[in-house]
Coordinates of C-alpha atoms (C1' of nucleotides) in Angstrom, one line a residue:
Chain A
M109 CA -29.6 21.5 -17.0
T110 CA -25.9 21.2 -17.0
T111 CA -26.0 17.6 -15.9
S112 CA -26.8 15.3 -18.8
P113 CA -29.3 12.5 -18.2
I114 CA -26.9 9.6 -18.7
A115 CA -23.2 9.7 -17.9
T116 CA -22.4 6.1 -17.5
S117 CA -21.0 3.7 -20.1
R118 CA -18.3 4.6 -22.6
P119 CA -18.8 6.6 -25.8
R120 CA -20.0 4.4 -28.7
T121 CA -17.3 5.5 -31.1
V122 CA -13.9 3.9 -30.4
K123 CA -11.1 6.5 -30.5
L124 CA -8.1 5.9 -32.7
T125 CA -6.0 7.0 -29.8
E126 CA -7.1 4.1 -27.6
A127 CA -6.7 1.6 -30.4
V128 CA -3.1 2.8 -30.8
A129 CA -2.5 2.5 -27.1
R130 CA -3.6 -1.1 -27.2
L131 CA -1.4 -1.8 -30.2
I132 CA 1.6 -0.5 -28.3
V133 CA 0.9 -2.7 -25.3
D134 CA 0.3 -5.6 -27.6
D135 CA 3.8 -5.0 -29.0
I136 CA 5.3 -4.8 -25.5
V137 CA 3.7 -8.0 -24.4
R138 CA 4.2 -9.9 -27.6
R139 CA 7.9 -9.1 -27.7
D140 CA 8.1 -9.7 -24.0
L141 CA 10.0 -6.4 -23.5
P142 CA 11.3 -5.8 -19.9
A143 CA 11.0 -2.5 -18.1
G144 CA 13.5 0.0 -19.4
A145 CA 13.5 -1.4 -23.0
A146 CA 13.4 1.2 -25.7
L147 CA 10.3 1.7 -27.8
P148 CA 10.2 3.4 -31.2
T149 CA 10.1 7.2 -31.3
E150 CA 6.9 9.0 -31.6
A151 CA 7.7 9.7 -35.2
D152 CA 8.4 6.1 -36.0
M153 CA 5.2 5.0 -34.2
A154 CA 3.2 7.5 -36.3
V155 CA 4.6 5.9 -39.5
Q156 CA 4.2 2.3 -38.1
Y157 CA 0.5 2.8 -37.1
D158 CA -0.2 5.2 -39.9
V159 CA -1.6 7.9 -37.6
S160 CA -0.5 11.5 -36.8
R161 CA 2.0 12.2 -34.1
A162 CA -0.7 13.9 -32.0
T163 CA -2.6 10.7 -31.9
V164 CA 0.5 8.7 -30.9
R165 CA 1.2 11.3 -28.2
E166 CA -2.3 11.0 -26.7
A167 CA -1.9 7.2 -26.7
L168 CA 1.4 7.6 -24.9
R169 CA -0.2 9.9 -22.3
I170 CA -2.7 7.1 -21.5
L171 CA 0.0 4.5 -21.1
E172 CA 2.2 6.9 -19.2
T173 CA -0.4 7.6 -16.4
N174 CA -0.8 3.9 -16.0
G175 CA 3.0 3.4 -15.7
L176 CA 3.2 1.2 -18.8
V177 CA 5.5 3.5 -20.6
L178 CA 7.9 6.3 -19.6
V179 CA 8.7 9.1 -22.0
R180 CA 11.8 11.2 -21.8
A181 CA 12.8 14.2 -23.9
G182 CA 16.1 14.9 -25.5
R183 CA 18.6 12.9 -27.5
Y184 CA 18.6 9.1 -26.6
G185 CA 15.3 9.8 -25.0
G186 CA 11.9 8.6 -26.3
P187 CA 9.4 6.1 -25.0
Q188 CA 10.6 3.2 -22.8
V189 CA 8.7 0.3 -21.3
G190 CA 7.6 1.3 -17.8
A191 CA 7.7 -0.7 -14.6
A192 CA 4.0 -0.7 -13.9
D193 CA 5.0 -0.7 -10.3
P194 CA 2.9 -0.3 -7.2
V195 CA 3.9 3.3 -7.0
A196 CA 2.4 4.1 -10.4
F197 CA -0.7 2.0 -9.5
G198 CA -1.0 3.8 -6.2
R199 CA -1.0 7.1 -8.1
S200 CA -3.7 5.8 -10.4
L201 CA -5.7 4.6 -7.5
T202 CA -5.4 8.0 -5.8
W203 CA -7.2 9.7 -8.7
F204 CA -10.2 7.5 -8.2
L205 CA -10.2 7.8 -4.4
Q206 CA -10.0 11.6 -4.7
L207 CA -13.0 11.9 -6.9
R208 CA -15.0 9.4 -4.8
R209 CA -14.2 11.5 -1.7
T210 CA -12.5 8.6 0.1
H211 CA -11.2 9.4 3.5
F212 CA -7.7 8.7 4.6
W213 CA -8.8 6.4 7.5
E214 CA -10.4 4.1 4.8
V215 CA -7.0 3.6 3.3
L216 CA -5.5 2.7 6.7
E217 CA -8.4 0.4 7.5
A218 CA -7.9 -1.4 4.2
R219 CA -4.3 -2.0 5.1
V220 CA -5.2 -3.3 8.5
I221 CA -7.4 -5.8 6.8
V222 CA -5.4 -6.8 3.8
E223 CA -1.9 -7.1 5.3
P224 CA -2.9 -10.0 7.7
L225 CA -4.3 -11.9 4.8
M226 CA -1.1 -11.6 2.8
A227 CA 0.8 -12.9 5.9
S228 CA -1.6 -15.8 6.0
L229 CA -1.1 -16.6 2.4
A230 CA 2.6 -16.2 2.8
A231 CA 2.6 -18.8 5.5
Q232 CA 0.8 -21.3 3.2
R233 CA 3.1 -20.6 0.2
R234 CA 6.5 -20.3 1.8
S235 CA 9.3 -21.7 -0.4
P236 CA 12.9 -22.7 0.4
S237 CA 14.1 -19.2 -0.4
T238 CA 11.5 -17.6 1.8
R239 CA 13.4 -18.4 5.0
E240 CA 16.6 -16.7 3.8
E241 CA 14.8 -13.6 2.6
L242 CA 12.7 -13.1 5.7
T243 CA 15.5 -13.8 8.2
A244 CA 17.8 -11.5 6.2
A245 CA 15.3 -8.7 6.4
V246 CA 14.8 -9.1 10.1
D247 CA 18.5 -9.4 10.7
A248 CA 19.1 -6.2 8.8
H249 CA 16.4 -4.5 10.8
R250 CA 17.9 -5.7 14.1
A251 CA 21.4 -4.5 13.1
L252 CA 20.2 -0.9 12.5
D253 CA 21.5 2.1 14.3
P254 CA 18.5 2.9 16.6
G255 CA 18.8 6.6 15.7
D256 CA 18.8 6.2 12.0
H257 CA 15.2 7.0 11.2
A258 CA 15.5 6.8 7.4
A259 CA 17.0 3.3 7.6
Y260 CA 14.2 2.3 10.0
L261 CA 11.6 3.4 7.5
A262 CA 13.3 1.6 4.7
A263 CA 13.4 -1.6 6.8
T264 CA 9.7 -1.6 7.6
Q265 CA 8.9 -0.8 4.0
D266 CA 10.9 -3.8 2.9
F267 CA 9.3 -6.0 5.4
H268 CA 5.7 -5.5 4.2
G269 CA 6.7 -5.5 0.6
L270 CA 8.5 -8.8 1.1
I271 CA 5.5 -10.5 2.6
A272 CA 3.3 -9.2 -0.1
G273 CA 5.6 -10.8 -2.7
I274 CA 5.7 -14.1 -0.8
S275 CA 1.9 -14.2 -0.7
G276 CA 2.1 -15.4 -4.3
N277 CA -1.0 -13.5 -5.4
G278 CA 0.0 -10.8 -7.9
V279 CA -3.3 -8.9 -7.5
L280 CA -3.2 -8.6 -3.7
D281 CA 0.5 -7.9 -3.9
L282 CA 0.0 -5.0 -6.2
F283 CA -2.9 -3.7 -4.2
G284 CA -1.2 -4.1 -0.8
R285 CA 1.9 -2.4 -1.9
A286 CA 0.0 0.5 -3.5
L287 CA -1.9 1.0 -0.2
K288 CA 1.4 1.0 1.6
E289 CA 2.7 3.7 -0.8
I290 CA -0.3 5.9 -0.3
Y291 CA 0.0 5.6 3.4
T292 CA 3.7 6.1 3.7
E293 CA 3.9 8.9 1.2
R294 CA 1.3 10.9 3.2
A295 CA 1.9 9.8 6.7
I296 CA 5.3 8.5 7.4
A297 CA 6.9 11.2 5.3
E298 CA 6.2 13.7 8.1
I299 CA 6.3 11.3 11.1
R300 CA 8.6 11.9 14.0
P301 CA 10.4 8.8 15.4
A302 CA 7.7 6.9 17.2
D303 CA 10.0 5.4 19.8
R304 CA 8.4 2.1 18.8
H305 CA 11.4 0.8 16.9
Q306 CA 12.1 -2.0 19.4
E307 CA 8.5 -3.0 19.6
V308 CA 8.0 -3.0 15.9
L309 CA 11.0 -5.2 15.5
E310 CA 9.7 -7.7 17.9
E311 CA 6.3 -7.7 16.2
H312 CA 8.0 -8.3 12.9
E313 CA 9.9 -11.1 14.4
R314 CA 6.8 -12.8 15.7
V315 CA 5.2 -12.6 12.2
V316 CA 8.2 -14.0 10.5
E317 CA 8.3 -16.8 13.0
A318 CA 4.7 -17.7 12.3
I319 CA 5.2 -17.6 8.5
L320 CA 8.3 -19.8 8.7
A321 CA 6.4 -22.2 10.9
G322 CA 3.7 -22.4 8.2
D323 CA 1.1 -21.4 10.8
A324 CA -1.3 -19.3 8.6
D325 CA -3.7 -18.5 11.4
L326 CA -1.0 -17.3 13.7
A327 CA 0.7 -15.3 11.0
E328 CA -2.6 -13.6 10.3
R329 CA -3.3 -12.9 13.9
T330 CA 0.2 -11.5 14.7
M331 CA 0.2 -9.4 11.6
R332 CA -3.3 -8.0 12.5
E333 CA -2.1 -7.1 16.0
H334 CA 0.9 -5.4 14.5
M335 CA -1.3 -3.4 12.0
Q336 CA -3.7 -2.4 14.7
E337 CA -0.9 -1.0 16.8
L338 CA 0.3 0.9 13.8
A339 CA -3.2 2.2 13.2
K340 CA -3.5 3.3 16.8
G341 CA -0.2 5.2 16.6
F342 CA -1.4 6.8 13.4
E343 CA -4.6 8.0 15.0
R344 CA -2.8 9.6 17.9
Q345 CA -0.4 11.5 15.6
Y346 CA -2.7 12.3 12.8
A347 CA -6.1 13.0 14.2
T348 CA -6.8 15.6 11.7
L349 CA -5.4 13.8 8.6
K350 CA -7.6 10.8 9.4
D351 CA -10.8 12.4 8.2
E352 CA -9.3 14.2 5.2
V353 CA -10.1 13.1 1.7
V354 CA -7.3 11.4 -0.1
G355 CA -5.5 13.7 -2.5
W356 CA -2.4 13.5 -4.6
W357 CA 1.2 13.4 -3.7
Chain B
M110 CA 21.8 -3.0 -25.2
T111 CA 18.4 -1.6 -25.8
T112 CA 17.6 -1.6 -22.0
S113 CA 18.8 1.7 -20.5
P114 CA 20.5 1.3 -17.1
I115 CA 17.9 3.1 -15.0
A116 CA 14.2 3.3 -15.7
T117 CA 12.8 4.1 -12.4
S118 CA 11.7 7.5 -11.1
R119 CA 9.7 10.0 -13.1
P120 CA 11.1 12.5 -15.7
R121 CA 12.6 15.6 -14.1
T122 CA 10.7 18.1 -16.3
V123 CA 7.1 18.5 -15.4
K124 CA 4.9 18.4 -18.5
L125 CA 2.4 21.1 -19.1
T126 CA -0.1 18.4 -19.9
E127 CA 0.0 17.0 -16.5
A128 CA -0.3 20.4 -14.8
V129 CA -3.4 21.1 -16.9
A130 CA -4.9 17.7 -15.9
R131 CA -4.5 18.6 -12.3
L132 CA -6.0 22.0 -12.8
I133 CA -9.0 20.4 -14.3
V134 CA -9.4 18.0 -11.4
D135 CA -8.9 20.9 -9.0
D136 CA -11.7 22.6 -10.7
I137 CA -14.0 19.6 -10.4
V138 CA -13.3 19.1 -6.7
R139 CA -13.4 22.7 -5.8
R140 CA -16.7 23.3 -7.5
D141 CA -17.9 19.9 -6.1
L142 CA -19.2 18.9 -9.5
P143 CA -21.2 15.7 -9.6
A144 CA -20.8 13.0 -12.2
G145 CA -22.4 14.0 -15.5
A146 CA -21.8 17.8 -14.9
A147 CA -20.7 19.6 -18.0
L148 CA -17.1 20.9 -18.2
P149 CA -15.9 23.7 -20.6
T150 CA -15.2 22.7 -24.1
E151 CA -11.7 21.9 -25.3
A152 CA -11.4 25.3 -26.9
D153 CA -12.6 27.1 -23.8
M154 CA -10.1 25.2 -21.7
A155 CA -7.3 26.1 -24.1
V156 CA -8.2 29.7 -23.6
Q157 CA -8.8 29.4 -19.8
Y158 CA -5.4 27.7 -19.1
D159 CA -3.6 29.5 -21.9
V160 CA -2.4 26.4 -23.7
S161 CA -2.9 24.8 -27.0
R162 CA -5.8 22.5 -27.8
A163 CA -3.4 19.6 -28.3
T164 CA -2.2 20.0 -24.7
V165 CA -5.8 20.1 -23.4
R166 CA -6.6 17.0 -25.3
E167 CA -3.6 15.1 -23.9
A168 CA -4.7 16.1 -20.4
L169 CA -8.2 14.9 -21.1
R170 CA -6.9 11.5 -22.3
I171 CA -5.1 11.2 -19.0
L172 CA -8.3 11.9 -17.0
E173 CA -10.4 9.9 -19.3
T174 CA -8.5 6.6 -18.7
N175 CA -8.9 7.2 -15.0
G176 CA -12.6 7.7 -15.3
L177 CA -12.5 11.3 -14.1
V178 CA -13.9 12.8 -17.2
L179 CA -15.9 11.5 -20.1
V180 CA -15.6 13.2 -23.5
R181 CA -18.2 12.9 -26.2
A182 CA -18.2 14.2 -29.7
G183 CA -21.0 16.1 -31.5
R184 CA -23.2 19.0 -30.6
Y185 CA -24.0 19.3 -26.9
G186 CA -21.1 17.0 -26.4
G187 CA -17.8 17.9 -24.8
P188 CA -16.1 17.0 -21.6
Q189 CA -18.2 15.8 -18.6
V190 CA -17.3 14.8 -15.1
G191 CA -16.9 11.1 -15.0
A192 CA -18.2 8.6 -12.6
A193 CA -14.8 7.2 -11.5
D194 CA -16.8 4.0 -11.1
P195 CA -15.4 0.5 -10.4
V196 CA -15.8 -0.4 -14.1
A197 CA -13.3 2.3 -15.0
F198 CA -11.1 1.4 -12.2
G199 CA -11.1 -2.2 -13.2
R200 CA -10.1 -1.2 -16.7
S201 CA -7.2 0.7 -15.2
L202 CA -6.3 -2.2 -13.0
T203 CA -6.3 -4.5 -16.0
W204 CA -3.6 -2.5 -17.7
F205 CA -1.3 -3.1 -14.8
L206 CA -2.2 -6.8 -14.4
Q207 CA -1.5 -7.4 -18.0
L208 CA 2.0 -5.9 -18.0
R209 CA 2.8 -7.7 -14.8
R210 CA 1.7 -11.0 -16.4
T211 CA -0.9 -11.7 -13.7
H212 CA -2.8 -14.9 -14.2
F213 CA -6.6 -15.1 -14.1
W214 CA -6.7 -17.4 -11.1
E215 CA -5.0 -14.7 -9.1
V216 CA -8.0 -12.4 -9.7
L217 CA -10.3 -15.2 -8.6
E218 CA -8.3 -15.9 -5.5
A219 CA -8.2 -12.3 -4.6
R220 CA -12.0 -12.3 -4.8
V221 CA -12.3 -15.4 -2.6
I222 CA -10.2 -13.6 0.0
V223 CA -11.6 -10.1 -0.2
E224 CA -15.4 -10.8 -0.4
P225 CA -15.6 -12.5 3.0
L226 CA -13.9 -9.6 4.6
M227 CA -16.4 -7.2 3.2
A228 CA -19.2 -9.4 4.5
S229 CA -17.5 -9.3 7.9
L230 CA -17.3 -5.5 7.8
A231 CA -20.8 -5.2 6.6
A232 CA -22.0 -7.2 9.7
Q233 CA -20.2 -4.8 11.9
R234 CA -21.5 -1.7 10.2
R235 CA -25.1 -2.6 9.4
S236 CA -27.5 0.3 9.6
P237 CA -31.3 0.5 9.7
S238 CA -31.5 0.7 6.0
T239 CA -29.3 -2.3 5.6
R240 CA -32.0 -4.7 6.4
E241 CA -34.4 -3.4 3.8
E242 CA -31.7 -3.3 1.1
L243 CA -30.5 -6.8 1.7
T244 CA -33.9 -8.4 2.1
A245 CA -35.1 -6.6 -1.0
A246 CA -32.2 -8.0 -3.0
V247 CA -32.8 -11.5 -1.8
D248 CA -36.5 -11.3 -2.3
A249 CA -35.9 -10.1 -5.8
H250 CA -33.6 -13.0 -6.4
R251 CA -36.0 -15.5 -5.0
A252 CA -38.8 -14.2 -7.2
L253 CA -36.9 -14.7 -10.4
D254 CA -37.9 -16.9 -13.3
P255 CA -35.5 -19.9 -12.9
G256 CA -34.9 -19.9 -16.6
D257 CA -34.0 -16.2 -16.9
H258 CA -30.2 -16.4 -17.0
A259 CA -29.6 -12.7 -17.5
A260 CA -31.7 -11.8 -14.6
Y261 CA -29.9 -14.3 -12.4
L262 CA -26.6 -12.8 -13.3
A263 CA -27.9 -9.3 -12.5
A264 CA -29.2 -10.4 -9.2
T265 CA -25.9 -12.0 -8.1
Q266 CA -24.0 -8.9 -9.3
D267 CA -26.3 -6.7 -7.2
F268 CA -25.8 -8.9 -4.2
H269 CA -22.0 -8.6 -4.1
G270 CA -22.0 -4.9 -5.0
L271 CA -24.5 -4.2 -2.2
I272 CA -22.4 -5.9 0.4
A273 CA -19.3 -4.1 -0.8
G274 CA -21.2 -0.8 -0.3
I275 CA -22.4 -1.7 3.2
S276 CA -18.9 -2.6 4.2
G277 CA -18.4 1.1 4.6
N278 CA -14.9 1.1 3.4
G279 CA -14.6 3.0 0.1
V280 CA -11.2 1.5 -0.7
L281 CA -12.2 -2.1 -0.4
D282 CA -15.5 -1.3 -2.0
L283 CA -13.8 0.1 -5.1
F284 CA -11.3 -2.8 -5.2
G285 CA -13.9 -5.5 -4.6
R286 CA -16.3 -4.2 -7.3
A287 CA -13.4 -3.8 -9.7
L288 CA -12.4 -7.4 -9.2
K289 CA -15.9 -8.5 -9.7
E290 CA -16.1 -6.6 -13.0
I291 CA -12.9 -8.2 -14.3
Y292 CA -14.2 -11.6 -13.3
T293 CA -17.7 -11.3 -14.7
E294 CA -16.6 -9.6 -17.9
R295 CA -14.3 -12.4 -18.7
A296 CA -15.9 -15.4 -17.2
I297 CA -19.6 -15.0 -16.7
A298 CA -20.1 -13.4 -20.1
E299 CA -19.5 -16.8 -21.7
I300 CA -20.9 -19.0 -18.9
R301 CA -23.7 -21.4 -19.5
P302 CA -26.3 -21.7 -16.8
A303 CA -24.6 -23.5 -13.9
D304 CA -27.7 -25.2 -12.5
R305 CA -26.6 -23.7 -9.2
H306 CA -29.3 -21.0 -9.1
Q307 CA -31.1 -22.6 -6.1
E308 CA -27.9 -23.3 -4.2
V309 CA -26.5 -19.9 -4.8
L310 CA -29.8 -18.3 -3.6
E311 CA -29.6 -20.4 -0.4
E312 CA -25.9 -19.4 0.2
H313 CA -26.8 -15.8 -0.3
E314 CA -29.6 -16.1 2.2
R315 CA -27.3 -17.5 4.8
V316 CA -24.8 -14.7 4.3
V317 CA -27.6 -12.1 4.6
E318 CA -28.9 -13.7 7.7
A319 CA -25.4 -13.5 9.4
I320 CA -25.0 -9.9 8.4
L321 CA -28.4 -8.9 9.7
A322 CA -27.6 -10.8 13.0
G323 CA -24.4 -8.7 13.3
D324 CA -22.4 -11.9 13.4
A325 CA -19.2 -10.9 11.7
D326 CA -17.4 -14.2 12.0
L327 CA -20.4 -16.1 10.7
A328 CA -20.8 -13.7 7.8
E329 CA -17.2 -14.1 6.9
R330 CA -17.3 -17.9 7.0
T331 CA -20.5 -18.3 5.0
M332 CA -19.3 -15.8 2.4
R333 CA -16.0 -17.7 2.2
E334 CA -17.8 -20.9 1.6
H335 CA -19.9 -19.3 -1.0
M336 CA -16.9 -17.9 -2.8
Q337 CA -15.0 -21.2 -2.7
E338 CA -18.0 -22.9 -4.3
L339 CA -18.0 -20.3 -7.0
A340 CA -14.2 -20.8 -7.5
K341 CA -14.7 -24.5 -7.8
G342 CA -17.3 -24.1 -10.4
F343 CA -15.1 -21.8 -12.3
E344 CA -12.2 -24.2 -12.3
R345 CA -14.4 -26.9 -13.6
Q346 CA -15.6 -24.8 -16.5
Y347 CA -12.6 -22.7 -17.3
A348 CA -9.6 -25.0 -16.8
T349 CA -7.8 -23.2 -19.6
L350 CA -8.7 -19.7 -18.8
K351 CA -7.4 -20.1 -15.3
D352 CA -3.8 -20.0 -16.2
E353 CA -4.2 -17.3 -18.8
V354 CA -2.7 -13.9 -18.3
V355 CA -5.2 -11.2 -17.7
G356 CA -6.0 -9.1 -20.8
W357 CA -8.5 -6.5 -21.7
W358 CA -12.2 -6.6 -22.2
Chain C
dC125 C1' 33.2 23.3 -21.0
dG126 C1' 30.2 24.3 -25.0
dC127 C1' 28.6 22.3 -29.2
dC128 C1' 25.4 19.6 -31.6
dA129 C1' 22.3 16.0 -33.1
dT130 C1' 18.1 13.9 -31.8
dT131 C1' 13.8 13.6 -29.7
dT132 C1' 10.1 15.3 -27.1
dG133 C1' 7.2 19.5 -25.9
dT134 C1' 4.1 22.8 -27.6
dC135 C1' 1.8 25.5 -30.8
dC136 C1' -1.2 26.6 -34.9
dG137 C1' -4.3 26.0 -38.9
dT138 C1' -7.4 23.0 -41.2
dA139 C1' -10.4 19.3 -42.6
dT140 C1' -13.4 15.6 -41.2
dG141 C1' -16.5 13.0 -38.3
dT142 C1' -20.5 13.1 -35.1
dA143 C1' -24.4 13.9 -32.4
dT144 C1' -28.4 16.7 -31.6
dA145 C1' -32.2 20.2 -32.0
Chain D
dT12 C1' -33.3 16.5 -43.4
dT13 C1' -30.4 20.2 -42.4
dA14 C1' -27.7 23.3 -39.7
dT15 C1' -24.9 23.8 -35.8
dA16 C1' -21.5 23.0 -32.4
dC17 C1' -18.6 20.1 -30.8
dA18 C1' -14.7 16.5 -30.8
dT19 C1' -11.5 13.9 -33.8
dA20 C1' -7.6 13.7 -36.5
dC21 C1' -4.1 15.5 -39.6
dG22 C1' 0.4 18.1 -41.0
dG23 C1' 3.7 21.3 -40.3
dA24 C1' 6.4 24.3 -37.5
dC25 C1' 9.4 25.9 -33.9
dA26 C1' 11.1 25.7 -29.0
dA27 C1' 13.1 23.1 -25.3
dA28 C1' 15.5 19.4 -23.3
dT29 C1' 18.9 15.8 -23.1
dG30 C1' 23.2 13.4 -23.3
dG31 C1' 27.5 12.3 -25.9
dC32 C1' 31.2 14.5 -27.9

DNA sequence: CGCCATTTGTCCGTATGTATA
DNA sequence: TTATACATACGGACAAATGGC
């Protein structure tokens, strides 16, 4: 019928397009180019790799969806090195989740599970600069105008991102931040002030305290309690969204 | 210099290519097509969406890297619905890790952390069929010819994949399996028999026992011990690989 | 402000490679 | 083995966008 017998594994023949994509990444890594650095124009790449512009463009589309490059039209435009940031990774992750019919509650549950682990790791890995960063973040949070909802969101965002970074594990960092992006983009974007500002601040303070004390178990527990509170609030406000399949942004 | 001031945010103008990519996915989801189902040919899509074949091809490259479609040449070839499987996701993840200069030990550490969690979840979510699946997997492992290295690898692969599935969380499942793929592709592929077959089997048995007993804490602990043993063995054998940046396969 | 050079975005036509009945 | 139907890859052309002047 319409479904072919075997659909796994990749095609045997390697596509020129993908080879070019890898050459471009090799170039970025070898020259250690930072995000934002200019890459050759499509035309130049076509000459450099001795392929047509169409092939170069397909390679750039591959890299672009993965956040590795950024292509802008117009004069002084052209391909740039991308940030490969968690936002882009979250977007990529979302494609997979959508086709696998993953429900939104699974994203939330994954966060509830992963965030405490990163807090635990952060407590074990804290460095001299850690104290300043964390206290600065909490202080900024504490000093906020209680009515400024946007600032409140930004502060909580920073908090979780900061701990992810301190965890010292790039894989979990990337994953945790991507989950946060998917969650916030879909949920928080529409949320009405939860009147939990004060409680959230206190919970954050307890987590920071545990991390700075180097108490990994306590950091993990307090962060888990915090995430469970967050999940409960979500379930109250988004009973319908919970069982929806993850889509795009 | 060559680095432009701002490189964040996406380009303002929406590319036709991306719009077509979304339309194709919409079509897959709306018609609820399973992996392997045939999609229209490039030429048909060009007519259907009223764009050029070049645009369709770029859209297909986007979807192909994300495992959403699979394109094969030749007669009775053409675009198919992809599996969006952990292997494809791992490949996508690897692009990001490479550009972020993530070290291989971070992948391993993430596994050591995530696998026990999935075991814990599995113990809480076990269903009637769980017992059969797990006991069957362990029985198959136990019955292996001790010298059959390939079979041993397949058995351990199955074991971790099975638990990931039982965990009931699609996000962690996808993530855990992808990490496993990156790890095994790079490490196990070259490994020499570790003479740990018997011990590994016993460790697996202990984990299964805990899951079937519904003891989440015990499942988590035993799995963590198992993963830490695995990590130790890795560090002995791959002292150099450990600090390498993750690349492709 | 509008002009203008540069680069991508999009299209078409054609030739070649590839997989299957 | 051959014929067929498909993707793969090429080259050239024009439209649109961008940013400095």
